[in-house]
mmCIF file of C-alpha atoms and ligand atoms in Angstrom:
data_model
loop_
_atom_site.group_PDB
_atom_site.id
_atom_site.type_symbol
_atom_site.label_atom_id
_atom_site.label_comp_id
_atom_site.label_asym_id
_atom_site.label_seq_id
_atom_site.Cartn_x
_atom_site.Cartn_y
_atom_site.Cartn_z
ATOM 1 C CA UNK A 190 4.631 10.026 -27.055
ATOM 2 C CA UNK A 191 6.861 12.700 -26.939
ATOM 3 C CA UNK A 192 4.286 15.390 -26.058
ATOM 4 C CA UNK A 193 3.041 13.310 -23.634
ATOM 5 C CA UNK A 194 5.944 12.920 -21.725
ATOM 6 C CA UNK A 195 6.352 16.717 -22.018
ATOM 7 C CA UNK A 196 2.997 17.321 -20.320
ATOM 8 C CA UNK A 197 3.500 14.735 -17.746
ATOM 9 C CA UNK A 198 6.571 16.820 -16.511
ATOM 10 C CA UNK A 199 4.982 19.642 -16.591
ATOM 11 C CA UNK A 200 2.251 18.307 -14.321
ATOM 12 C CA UNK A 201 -0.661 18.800 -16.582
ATOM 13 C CA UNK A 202 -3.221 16.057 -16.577
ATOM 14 C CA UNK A 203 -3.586 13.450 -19.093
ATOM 15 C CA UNK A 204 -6.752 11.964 -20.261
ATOM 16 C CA UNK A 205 -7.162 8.228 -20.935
ATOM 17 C CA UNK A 206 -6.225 7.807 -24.334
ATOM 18 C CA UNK A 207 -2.553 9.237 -23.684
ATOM 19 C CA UNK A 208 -2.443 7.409 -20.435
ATOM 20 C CA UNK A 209 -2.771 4.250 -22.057
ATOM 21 C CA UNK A 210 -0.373 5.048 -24.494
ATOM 22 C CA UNK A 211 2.260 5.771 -21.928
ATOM 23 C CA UNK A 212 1.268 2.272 -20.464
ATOM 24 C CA UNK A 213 1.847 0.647 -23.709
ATOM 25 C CA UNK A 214 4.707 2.432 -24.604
ATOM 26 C CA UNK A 215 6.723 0.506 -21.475
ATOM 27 C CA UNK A 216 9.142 -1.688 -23.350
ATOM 28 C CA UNK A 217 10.321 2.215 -25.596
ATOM 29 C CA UNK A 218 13.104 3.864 -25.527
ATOM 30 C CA UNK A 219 10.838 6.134 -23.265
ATOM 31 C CA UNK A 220 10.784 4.549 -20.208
ATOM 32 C CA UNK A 221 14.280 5.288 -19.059
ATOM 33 C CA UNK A 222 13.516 9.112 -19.406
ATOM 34 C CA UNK A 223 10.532 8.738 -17.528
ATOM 35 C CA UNK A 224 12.295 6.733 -14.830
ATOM 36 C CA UNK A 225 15.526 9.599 -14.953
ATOM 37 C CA UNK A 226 12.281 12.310 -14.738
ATOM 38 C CA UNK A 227 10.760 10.412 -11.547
ATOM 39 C CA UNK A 228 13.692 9.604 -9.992
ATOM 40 C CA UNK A 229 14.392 13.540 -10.105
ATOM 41 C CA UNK A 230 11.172 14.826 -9.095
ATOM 42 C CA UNK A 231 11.800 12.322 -5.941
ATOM 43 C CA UNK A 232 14.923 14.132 -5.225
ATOM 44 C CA UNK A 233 13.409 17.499 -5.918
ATOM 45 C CA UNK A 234 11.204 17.021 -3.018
ATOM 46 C CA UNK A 235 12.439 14.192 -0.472
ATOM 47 C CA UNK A 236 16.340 13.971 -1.241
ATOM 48 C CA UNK A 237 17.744 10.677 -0.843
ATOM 49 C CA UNK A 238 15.414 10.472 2.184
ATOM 50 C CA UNK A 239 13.697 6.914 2.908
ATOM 51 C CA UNK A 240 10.531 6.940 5.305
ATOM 52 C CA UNK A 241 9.619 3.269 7.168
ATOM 53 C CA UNK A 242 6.258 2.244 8.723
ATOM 54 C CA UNK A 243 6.254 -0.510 11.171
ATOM 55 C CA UNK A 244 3.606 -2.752 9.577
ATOM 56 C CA UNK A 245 1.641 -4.134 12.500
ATOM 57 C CA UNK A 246 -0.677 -7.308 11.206
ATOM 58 C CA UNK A 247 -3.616 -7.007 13.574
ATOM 59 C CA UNK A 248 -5.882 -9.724 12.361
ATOM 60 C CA UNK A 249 -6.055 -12.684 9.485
ATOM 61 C CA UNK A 250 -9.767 -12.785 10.109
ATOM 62 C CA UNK A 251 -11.472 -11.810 7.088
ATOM 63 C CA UNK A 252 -15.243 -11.550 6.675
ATOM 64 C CA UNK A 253 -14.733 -10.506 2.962
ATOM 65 C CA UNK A 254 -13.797 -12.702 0.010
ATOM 66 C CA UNK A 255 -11.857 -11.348 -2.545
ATOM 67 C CA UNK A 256 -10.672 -14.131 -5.202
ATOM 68 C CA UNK A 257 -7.131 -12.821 -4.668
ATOM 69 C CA UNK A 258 -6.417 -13.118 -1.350
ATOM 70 C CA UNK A 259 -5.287 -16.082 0.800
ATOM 71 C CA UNK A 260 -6.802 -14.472 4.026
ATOM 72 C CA UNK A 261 -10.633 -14.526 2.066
ATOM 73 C CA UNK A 262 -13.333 -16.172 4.323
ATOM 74 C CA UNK A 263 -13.586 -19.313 2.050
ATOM 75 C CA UNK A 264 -10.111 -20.556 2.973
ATOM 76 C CA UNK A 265 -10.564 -22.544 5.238
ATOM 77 C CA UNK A 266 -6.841 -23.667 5.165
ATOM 78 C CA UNK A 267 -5.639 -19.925 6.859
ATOM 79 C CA UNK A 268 -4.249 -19.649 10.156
ATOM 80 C CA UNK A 269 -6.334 -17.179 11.840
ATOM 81 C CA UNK A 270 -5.111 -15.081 14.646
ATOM 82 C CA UNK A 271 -5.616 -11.415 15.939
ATOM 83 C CA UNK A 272 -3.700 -9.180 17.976
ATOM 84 C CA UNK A 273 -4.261 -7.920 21.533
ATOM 85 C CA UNK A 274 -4.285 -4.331 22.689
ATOM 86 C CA UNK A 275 -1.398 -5.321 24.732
ATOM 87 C CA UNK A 276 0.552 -7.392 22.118
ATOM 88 C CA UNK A 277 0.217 -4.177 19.632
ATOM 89 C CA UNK A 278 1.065 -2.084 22.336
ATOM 90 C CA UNK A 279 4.683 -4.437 22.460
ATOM 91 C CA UNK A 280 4.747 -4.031 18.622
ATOM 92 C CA UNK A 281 4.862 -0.428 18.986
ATOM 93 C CA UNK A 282 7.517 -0.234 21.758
ATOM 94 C CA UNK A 283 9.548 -2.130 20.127
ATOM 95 C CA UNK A 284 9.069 -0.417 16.789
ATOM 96 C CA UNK A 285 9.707 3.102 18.606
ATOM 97 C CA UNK A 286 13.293 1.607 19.398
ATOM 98 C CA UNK A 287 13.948 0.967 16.188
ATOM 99 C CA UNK A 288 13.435 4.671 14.828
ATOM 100 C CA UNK A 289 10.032 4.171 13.779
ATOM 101 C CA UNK A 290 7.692 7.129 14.024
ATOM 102 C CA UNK A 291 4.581 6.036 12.099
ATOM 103 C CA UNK A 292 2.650 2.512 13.026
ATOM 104 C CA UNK A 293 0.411 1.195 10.389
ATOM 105 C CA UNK A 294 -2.050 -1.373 11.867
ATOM 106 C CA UNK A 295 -3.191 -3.843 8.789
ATOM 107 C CA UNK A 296 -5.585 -6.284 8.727
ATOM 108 C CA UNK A 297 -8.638 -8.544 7.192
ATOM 109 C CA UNK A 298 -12.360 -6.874 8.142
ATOM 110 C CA UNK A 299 -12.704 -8.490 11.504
ATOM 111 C CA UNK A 300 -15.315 -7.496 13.798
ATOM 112 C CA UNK A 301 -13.759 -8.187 16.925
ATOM 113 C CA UNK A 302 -12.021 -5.513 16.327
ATOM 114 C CA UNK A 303 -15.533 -2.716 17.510
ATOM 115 C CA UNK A 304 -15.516 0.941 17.364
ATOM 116 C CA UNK A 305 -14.573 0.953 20.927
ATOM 117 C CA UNK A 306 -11.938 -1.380 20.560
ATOM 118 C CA UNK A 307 -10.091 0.032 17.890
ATOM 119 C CA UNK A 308 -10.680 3.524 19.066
ATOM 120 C CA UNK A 309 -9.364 2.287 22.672
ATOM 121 C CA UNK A 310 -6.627 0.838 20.448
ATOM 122 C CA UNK A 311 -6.020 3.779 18.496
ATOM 123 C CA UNK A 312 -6.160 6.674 21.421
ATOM 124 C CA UNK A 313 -3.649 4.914 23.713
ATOM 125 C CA UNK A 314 -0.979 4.075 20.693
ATOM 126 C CA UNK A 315 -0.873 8.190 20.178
ATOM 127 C CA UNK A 316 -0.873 8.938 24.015
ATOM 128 C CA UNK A 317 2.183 6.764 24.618
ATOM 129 C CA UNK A 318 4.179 7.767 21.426
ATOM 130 C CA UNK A 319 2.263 11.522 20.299
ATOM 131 C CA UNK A 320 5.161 12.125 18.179
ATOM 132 C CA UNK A 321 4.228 9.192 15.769
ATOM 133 C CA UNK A 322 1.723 8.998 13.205
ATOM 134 C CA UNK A 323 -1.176 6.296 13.465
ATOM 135 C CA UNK A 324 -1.703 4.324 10.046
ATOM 136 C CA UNK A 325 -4.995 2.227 9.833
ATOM 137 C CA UNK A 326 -5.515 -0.268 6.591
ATOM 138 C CA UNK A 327 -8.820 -2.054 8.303
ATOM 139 C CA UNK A 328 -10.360 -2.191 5.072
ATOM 140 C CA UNK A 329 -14.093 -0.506 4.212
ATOM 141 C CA UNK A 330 -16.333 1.057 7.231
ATOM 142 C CA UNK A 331 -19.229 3.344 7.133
ATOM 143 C CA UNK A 332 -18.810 6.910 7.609
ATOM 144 C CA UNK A 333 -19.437 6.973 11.335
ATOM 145 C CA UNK A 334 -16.537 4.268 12.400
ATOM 146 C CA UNK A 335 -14.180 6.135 10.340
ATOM 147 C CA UNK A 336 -15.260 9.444 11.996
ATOM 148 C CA UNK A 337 -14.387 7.579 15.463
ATOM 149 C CA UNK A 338 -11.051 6.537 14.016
ATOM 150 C CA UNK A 339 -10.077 10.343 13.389
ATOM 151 C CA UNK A 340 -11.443 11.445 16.393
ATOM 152 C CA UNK A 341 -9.416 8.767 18.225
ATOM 153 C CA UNK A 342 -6.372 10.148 16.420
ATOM 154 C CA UNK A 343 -5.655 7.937 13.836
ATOM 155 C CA UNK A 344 -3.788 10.233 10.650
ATOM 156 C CA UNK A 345 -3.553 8.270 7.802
ATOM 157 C CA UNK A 346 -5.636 5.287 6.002
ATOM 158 C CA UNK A 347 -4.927 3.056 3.540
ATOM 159 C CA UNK A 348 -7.408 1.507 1.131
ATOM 160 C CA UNK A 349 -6.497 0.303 -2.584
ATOM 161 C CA UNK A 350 -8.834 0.774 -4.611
ATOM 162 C CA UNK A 351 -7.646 -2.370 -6.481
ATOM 163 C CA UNK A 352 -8.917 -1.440 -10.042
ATOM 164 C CA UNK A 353 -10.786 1.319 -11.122
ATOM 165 C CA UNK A 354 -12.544 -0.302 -13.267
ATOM 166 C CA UNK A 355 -15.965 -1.441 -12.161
ATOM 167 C CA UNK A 356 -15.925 -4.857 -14.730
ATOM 168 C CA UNK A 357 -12.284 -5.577 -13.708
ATOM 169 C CA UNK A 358 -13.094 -4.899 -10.008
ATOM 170 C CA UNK A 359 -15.657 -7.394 -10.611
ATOM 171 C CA UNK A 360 -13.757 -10.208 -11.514
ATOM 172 C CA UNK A 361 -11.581 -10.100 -8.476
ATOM 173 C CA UNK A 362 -13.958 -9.489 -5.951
ATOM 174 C CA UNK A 363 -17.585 -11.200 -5.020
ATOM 175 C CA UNK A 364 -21.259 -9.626 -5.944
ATOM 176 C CA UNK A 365 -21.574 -8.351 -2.516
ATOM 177 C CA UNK A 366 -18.568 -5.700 -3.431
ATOM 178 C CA UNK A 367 -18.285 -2.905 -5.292
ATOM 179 C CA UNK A 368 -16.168 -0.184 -6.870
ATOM 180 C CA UNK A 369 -17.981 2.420 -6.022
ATOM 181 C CA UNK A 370 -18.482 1.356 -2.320
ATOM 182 C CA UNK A 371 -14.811 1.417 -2.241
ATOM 183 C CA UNK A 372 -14.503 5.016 -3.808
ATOM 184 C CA UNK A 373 -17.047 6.416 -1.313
ATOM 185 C CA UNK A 374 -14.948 4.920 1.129
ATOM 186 C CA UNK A 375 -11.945 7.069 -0.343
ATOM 187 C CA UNK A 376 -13.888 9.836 -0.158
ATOM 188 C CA UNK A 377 -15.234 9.768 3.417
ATOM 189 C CA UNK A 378 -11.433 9.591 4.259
ATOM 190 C CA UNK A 379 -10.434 12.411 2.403
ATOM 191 C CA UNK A 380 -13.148 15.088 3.998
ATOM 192 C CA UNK A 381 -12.297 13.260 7.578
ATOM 193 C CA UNK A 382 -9.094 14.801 7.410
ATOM 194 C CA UNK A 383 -6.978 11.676 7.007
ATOM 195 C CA UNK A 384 -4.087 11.695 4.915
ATOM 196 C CA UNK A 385 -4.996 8.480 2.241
ATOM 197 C CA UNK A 386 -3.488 6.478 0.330
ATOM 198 C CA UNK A 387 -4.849 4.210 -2.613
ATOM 199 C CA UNK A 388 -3.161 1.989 -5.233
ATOM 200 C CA UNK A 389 -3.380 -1.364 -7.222
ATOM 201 C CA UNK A 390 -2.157 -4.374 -7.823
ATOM 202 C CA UNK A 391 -0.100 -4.914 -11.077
ATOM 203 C CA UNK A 392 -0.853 -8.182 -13.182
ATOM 204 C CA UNK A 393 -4.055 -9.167 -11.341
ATOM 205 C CA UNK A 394 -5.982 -11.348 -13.603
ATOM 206 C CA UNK A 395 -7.925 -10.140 -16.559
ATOM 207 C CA UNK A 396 -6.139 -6.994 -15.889
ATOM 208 C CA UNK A 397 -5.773 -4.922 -19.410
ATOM 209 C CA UNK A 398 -3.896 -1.925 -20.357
ATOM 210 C CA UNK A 399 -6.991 0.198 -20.452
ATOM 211 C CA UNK A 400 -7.155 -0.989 -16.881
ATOM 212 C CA UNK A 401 -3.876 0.552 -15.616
ATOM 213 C CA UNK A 402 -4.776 3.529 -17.788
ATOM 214 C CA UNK A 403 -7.938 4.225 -15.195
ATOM 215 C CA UNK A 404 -5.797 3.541 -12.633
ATOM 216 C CA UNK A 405 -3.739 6.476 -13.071
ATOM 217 C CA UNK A 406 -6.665 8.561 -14.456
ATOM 218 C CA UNK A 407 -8.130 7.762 -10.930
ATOM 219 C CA UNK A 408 -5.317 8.767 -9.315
ATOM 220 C CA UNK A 409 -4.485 11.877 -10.688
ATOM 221 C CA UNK A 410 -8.125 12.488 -9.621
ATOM 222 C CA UNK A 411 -8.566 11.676 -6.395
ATOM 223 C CA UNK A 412 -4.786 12.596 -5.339
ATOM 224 C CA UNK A 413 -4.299 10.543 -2.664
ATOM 225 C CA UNK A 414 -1.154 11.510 -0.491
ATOM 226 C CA UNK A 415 -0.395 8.004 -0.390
ATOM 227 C CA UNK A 416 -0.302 5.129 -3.302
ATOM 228 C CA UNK A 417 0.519 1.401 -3.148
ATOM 229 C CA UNK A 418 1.619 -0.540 -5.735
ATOM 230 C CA UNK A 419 2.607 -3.740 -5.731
ATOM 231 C CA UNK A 420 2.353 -7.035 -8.075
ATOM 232 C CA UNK A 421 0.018 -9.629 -7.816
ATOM 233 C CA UNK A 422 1.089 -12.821 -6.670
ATOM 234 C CA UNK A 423 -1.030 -15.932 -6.786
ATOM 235 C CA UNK A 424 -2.227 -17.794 -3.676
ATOM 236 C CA UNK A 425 -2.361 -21.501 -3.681
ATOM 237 C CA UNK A 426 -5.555 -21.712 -1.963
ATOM 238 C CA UNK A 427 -7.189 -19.506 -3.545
ATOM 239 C CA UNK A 428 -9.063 -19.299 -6.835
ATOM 240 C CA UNK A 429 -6.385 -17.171 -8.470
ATOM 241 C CA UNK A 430 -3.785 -20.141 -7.471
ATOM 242 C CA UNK A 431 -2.933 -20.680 -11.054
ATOM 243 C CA UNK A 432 -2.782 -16.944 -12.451
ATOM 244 C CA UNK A 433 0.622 -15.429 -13.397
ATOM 245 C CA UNK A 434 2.601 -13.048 -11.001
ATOM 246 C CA UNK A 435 2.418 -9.591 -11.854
ATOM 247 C CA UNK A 436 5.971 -7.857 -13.305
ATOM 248 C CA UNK A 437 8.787 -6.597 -11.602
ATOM 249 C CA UNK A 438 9.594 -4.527 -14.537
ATOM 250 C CA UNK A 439 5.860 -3.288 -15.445
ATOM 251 C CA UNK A 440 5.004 -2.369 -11.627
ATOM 252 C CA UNK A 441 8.687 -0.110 -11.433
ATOM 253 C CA UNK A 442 6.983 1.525 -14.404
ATOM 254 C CA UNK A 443 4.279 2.276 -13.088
ATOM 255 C CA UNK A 444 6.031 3.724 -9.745
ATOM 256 C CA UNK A 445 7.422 5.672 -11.813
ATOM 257 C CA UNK A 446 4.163 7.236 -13.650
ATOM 258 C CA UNK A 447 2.730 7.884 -10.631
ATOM 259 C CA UNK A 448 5.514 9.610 -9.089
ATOM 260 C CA UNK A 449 4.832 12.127 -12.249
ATOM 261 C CA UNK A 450 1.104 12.527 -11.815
ATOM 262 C CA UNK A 451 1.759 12.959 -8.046
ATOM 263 C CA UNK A 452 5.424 14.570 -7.775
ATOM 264 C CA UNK A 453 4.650 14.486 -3.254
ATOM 265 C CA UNK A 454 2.506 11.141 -3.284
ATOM 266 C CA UNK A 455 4.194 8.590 -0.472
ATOM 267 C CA UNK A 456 5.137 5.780 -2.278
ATOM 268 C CA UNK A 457 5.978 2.728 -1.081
ATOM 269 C CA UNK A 458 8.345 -0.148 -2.402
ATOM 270 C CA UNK A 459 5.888 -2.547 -1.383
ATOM 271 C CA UNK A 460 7.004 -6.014 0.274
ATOM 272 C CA UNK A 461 5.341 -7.683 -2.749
ATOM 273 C CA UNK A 462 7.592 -6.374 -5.172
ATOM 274 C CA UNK A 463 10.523 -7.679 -2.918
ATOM 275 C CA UNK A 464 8.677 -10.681 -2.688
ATOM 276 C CA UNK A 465 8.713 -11.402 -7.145
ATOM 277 C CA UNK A 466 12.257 -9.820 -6.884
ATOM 278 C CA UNK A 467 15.552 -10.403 -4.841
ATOM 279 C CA UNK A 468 15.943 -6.197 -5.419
ATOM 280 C CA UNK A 469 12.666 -5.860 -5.245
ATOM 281 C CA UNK A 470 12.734 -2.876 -2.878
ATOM 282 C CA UNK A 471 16.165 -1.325 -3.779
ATOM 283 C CA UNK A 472 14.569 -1.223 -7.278
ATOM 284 C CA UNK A 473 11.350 0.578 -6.016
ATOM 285 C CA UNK A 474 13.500 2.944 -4.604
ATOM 286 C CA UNK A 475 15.617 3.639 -7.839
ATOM 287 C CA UNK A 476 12.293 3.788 -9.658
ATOM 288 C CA UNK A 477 10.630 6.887 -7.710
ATOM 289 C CA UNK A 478 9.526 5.543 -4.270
ATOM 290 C CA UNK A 479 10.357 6.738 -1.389
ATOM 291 C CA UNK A 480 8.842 4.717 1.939
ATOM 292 C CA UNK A 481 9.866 1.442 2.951
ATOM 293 C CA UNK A 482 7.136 -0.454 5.695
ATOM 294 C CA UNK A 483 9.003 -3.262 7.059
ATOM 295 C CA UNK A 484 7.342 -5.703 9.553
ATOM 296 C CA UNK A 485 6.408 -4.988 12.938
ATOM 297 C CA UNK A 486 4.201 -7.818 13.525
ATOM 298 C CA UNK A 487 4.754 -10.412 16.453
ATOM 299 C CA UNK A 488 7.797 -12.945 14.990
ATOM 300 C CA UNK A 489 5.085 -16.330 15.891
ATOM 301 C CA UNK A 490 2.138 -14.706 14.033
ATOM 302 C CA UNK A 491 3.781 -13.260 11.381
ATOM 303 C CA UNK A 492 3.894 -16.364 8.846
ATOM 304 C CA UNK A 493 -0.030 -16.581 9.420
ATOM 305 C CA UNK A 494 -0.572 -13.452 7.750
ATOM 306 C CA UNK A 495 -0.639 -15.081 3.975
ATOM 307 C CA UNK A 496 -1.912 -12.516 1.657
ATOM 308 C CA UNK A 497 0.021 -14.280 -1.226
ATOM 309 C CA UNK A 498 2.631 -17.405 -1.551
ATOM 310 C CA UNK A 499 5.875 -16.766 -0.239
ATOM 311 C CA UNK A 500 5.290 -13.639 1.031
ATOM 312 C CA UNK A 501 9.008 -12.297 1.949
ATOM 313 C CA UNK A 502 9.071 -11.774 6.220
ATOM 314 C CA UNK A 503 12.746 -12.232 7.093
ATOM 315 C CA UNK A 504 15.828 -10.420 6.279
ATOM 316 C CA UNK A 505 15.309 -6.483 5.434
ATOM 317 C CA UNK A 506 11.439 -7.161 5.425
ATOM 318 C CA UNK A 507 11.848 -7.640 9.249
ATOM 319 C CA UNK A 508 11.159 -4.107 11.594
ATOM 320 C CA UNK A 509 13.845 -6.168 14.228
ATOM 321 C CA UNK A 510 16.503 -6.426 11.300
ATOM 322 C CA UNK A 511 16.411 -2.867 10.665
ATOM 323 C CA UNK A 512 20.201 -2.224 10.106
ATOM 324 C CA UNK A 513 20.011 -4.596 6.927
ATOM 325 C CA UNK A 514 17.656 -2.608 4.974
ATOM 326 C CA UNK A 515 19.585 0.613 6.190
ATOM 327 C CA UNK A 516 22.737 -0.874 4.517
ATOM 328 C CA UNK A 517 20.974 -2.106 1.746
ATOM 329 C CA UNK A 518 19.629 1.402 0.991
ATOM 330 C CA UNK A 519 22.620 3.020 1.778
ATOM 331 C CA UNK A 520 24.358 0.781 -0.905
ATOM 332 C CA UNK A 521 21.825 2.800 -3.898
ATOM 333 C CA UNK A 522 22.942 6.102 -2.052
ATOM 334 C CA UNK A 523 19.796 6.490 0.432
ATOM 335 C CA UNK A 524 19.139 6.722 3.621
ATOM 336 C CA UNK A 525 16.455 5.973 5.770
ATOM 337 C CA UNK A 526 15.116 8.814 8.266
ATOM 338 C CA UNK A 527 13.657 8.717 11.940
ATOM 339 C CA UNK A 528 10.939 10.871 11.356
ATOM 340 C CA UNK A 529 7.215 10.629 10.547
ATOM 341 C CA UNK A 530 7.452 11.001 7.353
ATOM 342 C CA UNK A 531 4.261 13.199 6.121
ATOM 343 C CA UNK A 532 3.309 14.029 2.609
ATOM 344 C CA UNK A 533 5.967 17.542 2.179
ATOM 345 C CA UNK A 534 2.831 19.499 0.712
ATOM 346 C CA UNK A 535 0.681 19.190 3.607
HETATM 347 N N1 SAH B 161 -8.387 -5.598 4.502
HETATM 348 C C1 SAH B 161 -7.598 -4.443 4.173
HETATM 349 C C2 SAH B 161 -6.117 -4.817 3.956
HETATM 350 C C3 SAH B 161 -5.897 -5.689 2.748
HETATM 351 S S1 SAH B 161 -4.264 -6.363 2.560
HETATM 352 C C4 SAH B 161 -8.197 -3.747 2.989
HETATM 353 O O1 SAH B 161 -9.195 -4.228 2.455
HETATM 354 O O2 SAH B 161 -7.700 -2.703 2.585
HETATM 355 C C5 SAH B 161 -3.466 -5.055 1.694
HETATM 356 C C6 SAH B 161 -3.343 -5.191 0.198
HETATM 357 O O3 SAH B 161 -2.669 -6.378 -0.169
HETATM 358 C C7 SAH B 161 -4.633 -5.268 -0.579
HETATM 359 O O4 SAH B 161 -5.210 -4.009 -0.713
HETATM 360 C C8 SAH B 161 -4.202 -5.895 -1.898
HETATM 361 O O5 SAH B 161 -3.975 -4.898 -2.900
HETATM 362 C C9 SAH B 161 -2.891 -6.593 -1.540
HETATM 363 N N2 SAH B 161 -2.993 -8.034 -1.833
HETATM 364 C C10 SAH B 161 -3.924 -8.907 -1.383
HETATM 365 N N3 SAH B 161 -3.752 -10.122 -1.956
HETATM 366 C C11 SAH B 161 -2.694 -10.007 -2.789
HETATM 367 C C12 SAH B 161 -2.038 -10.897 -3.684
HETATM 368 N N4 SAH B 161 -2.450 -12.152 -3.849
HETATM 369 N N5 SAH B 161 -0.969 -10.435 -4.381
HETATM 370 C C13 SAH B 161 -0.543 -9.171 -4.212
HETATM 371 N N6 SAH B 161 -1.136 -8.288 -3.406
HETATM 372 C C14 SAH B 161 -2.196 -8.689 -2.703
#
């Protein structure tokens, strides 16, 4: 273990064996060093800076069906509603006077949302604010839409790749998708020029240790600027209603890992791990992340967009109750930055 840990900071890659023996080893008397190691490598680079995204929730329509997720097509029970150009267009405004500089528009795969629409969307979000970066998390497209997208002016795009592991992806998602549809999709993103991000959930059923260790092999692979992380919570009308939540403890771990293999990766301390945990995103922080996306969405809709039970909206989670989460981060001796917060290698 030792050795490993000495190769990990020094940035040379691991292969899977040792990364699954860093993912076993998380209840040693390793982990703290790794945390201290992460924690510093954060600091190397961003200083006690925090970056925010105003998380816009476009759409709850879904045409996909993934077992985990309480906006899936086969749940009939959702509240379904989607934005209008307009009503983002408020989100943004308001956003902007909050000290936001990057807008990440989220959503299920709905097809109201064409090429021309989005792009329409897309083009007049970066003409009113061009000193703001345009984040789009619309799930997988073909080539050509994303193309549009760029050209449009959208920077970043985020896409978990959820497991990469093509049995494990299996068991969370239907026949009609695939891992490797969902890699391409990485990769189309990459050589358009978008900064991406990727990530996983942590405790999704069936999930194993070899699991998380091709996670992080993946990652240090593809090197996405950006990786989300969060833990999996169950949905009560879902299939998955009566798996275990994912661990606070593991997923910090993990943060932390990652922030080795990728010493500039964005990282977020992602509103599901405040969700499983009261400190969830103070912890994040202290564990090597260092981007906070609060939400931006429209106060009425925002309950209706039910990825998992309980999902945390009010209080520091809310873009409008900004000053909270400043003084929250400012109580772990951070502080949160207007700015739009790129990857520092770029
Ligand atoms: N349709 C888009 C956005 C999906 S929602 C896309 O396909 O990328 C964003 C992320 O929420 C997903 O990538 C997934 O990792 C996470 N998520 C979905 N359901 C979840 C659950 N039950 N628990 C925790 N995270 C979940």
């Amino acid at each position: 273990m030792h050795e490993i840990i000495k190769k990990l900071s020094a940035g040379v890659p691991l292969n899977i064996d040792e990364f699954k023996k860093i993912v076993e080893n998380e209840n040693s008397s390793f982990k703290a060093e790794i945390t201290d190691m992460a924690v510093k490598q954060r600091k190397n680079i961003y200083g006690n800076k925090i970056y925010i995204r105003g998380l816009i929730e476009i759409s709850s329509f879904c045409k996909n069906d993934c077992y985990y997720c309480g906006l899936r097509r086969s749940n009939q029970n959702a509240e379904r509603y989607r934005l209008t150009k307009e009503e983002i267009l408020e989100c943004c405004n308001q956003g902007y006077q909050s000290g936001f500089r990057t807008f990440v528009m989220q959503g299920g795969e709905d097809a109201y949302y064409t090429d021309a629409r989005m792009t329409d969307i897309v083009s007049e979000i970066k003409k009113q604010y061009p000193d703001c970066a345009v984040t789009l998390s619309l799930g997988e497209k073909s080539y050509e839409t994303y193309k549009k997208y760029r050209e449009a002016g959208a920077d970043r795009y985020l896409l978990r790749h959820e497991t990469a592991d093509c049995e494990h992806y299996s068991k969370l998602h239907p026949s009609e998708m695939k891992l490797s549809s969902r890699k391409k999709c990485l990769e189309d993103l990459k050589s358009l020029g978008f900064q991406i991000g990727a990530g996983f959930m942590v405790g999704s059923p069936y999930q194993t240790t070899e699991n998380l260790a091709e996670d992080l092999l993946y990652l240090q692979e593809l090197k996405p600027h950006m990786v989300g992380i969060g833990p999996f919570i169950p949905h009560h009308d879902t299939p998955f209603r009566d798996m275990p939540a994912g661990n606070t403890e593991l997923t910090l771990y993990l943060i932390s890992i990652v922030r080795l293999i990728l010493p500039y990766a964005l990282i977020p301390a992602t509103t599901a791990l405040s969700t499983v945990d009261e400190y969830g995103r103070e912890k994040g922080i202290l564990a090597g992340a260092n981007v906070i996306m609060p939400n931006l969405s429209p106060v009425l809709q925002r309950k209706k967009y039910l990825l998992y039970d309980n999902k945390a909206i009010s209080g520091a989670e809310a873009a409008e109750q900004i000053d909270i989460l400043k003084a929250k981060m400012n109580n772990i001796g951070y502080e949160i930055v207007i700015d739009r917060g790129d990857a520092a290698n770029l």
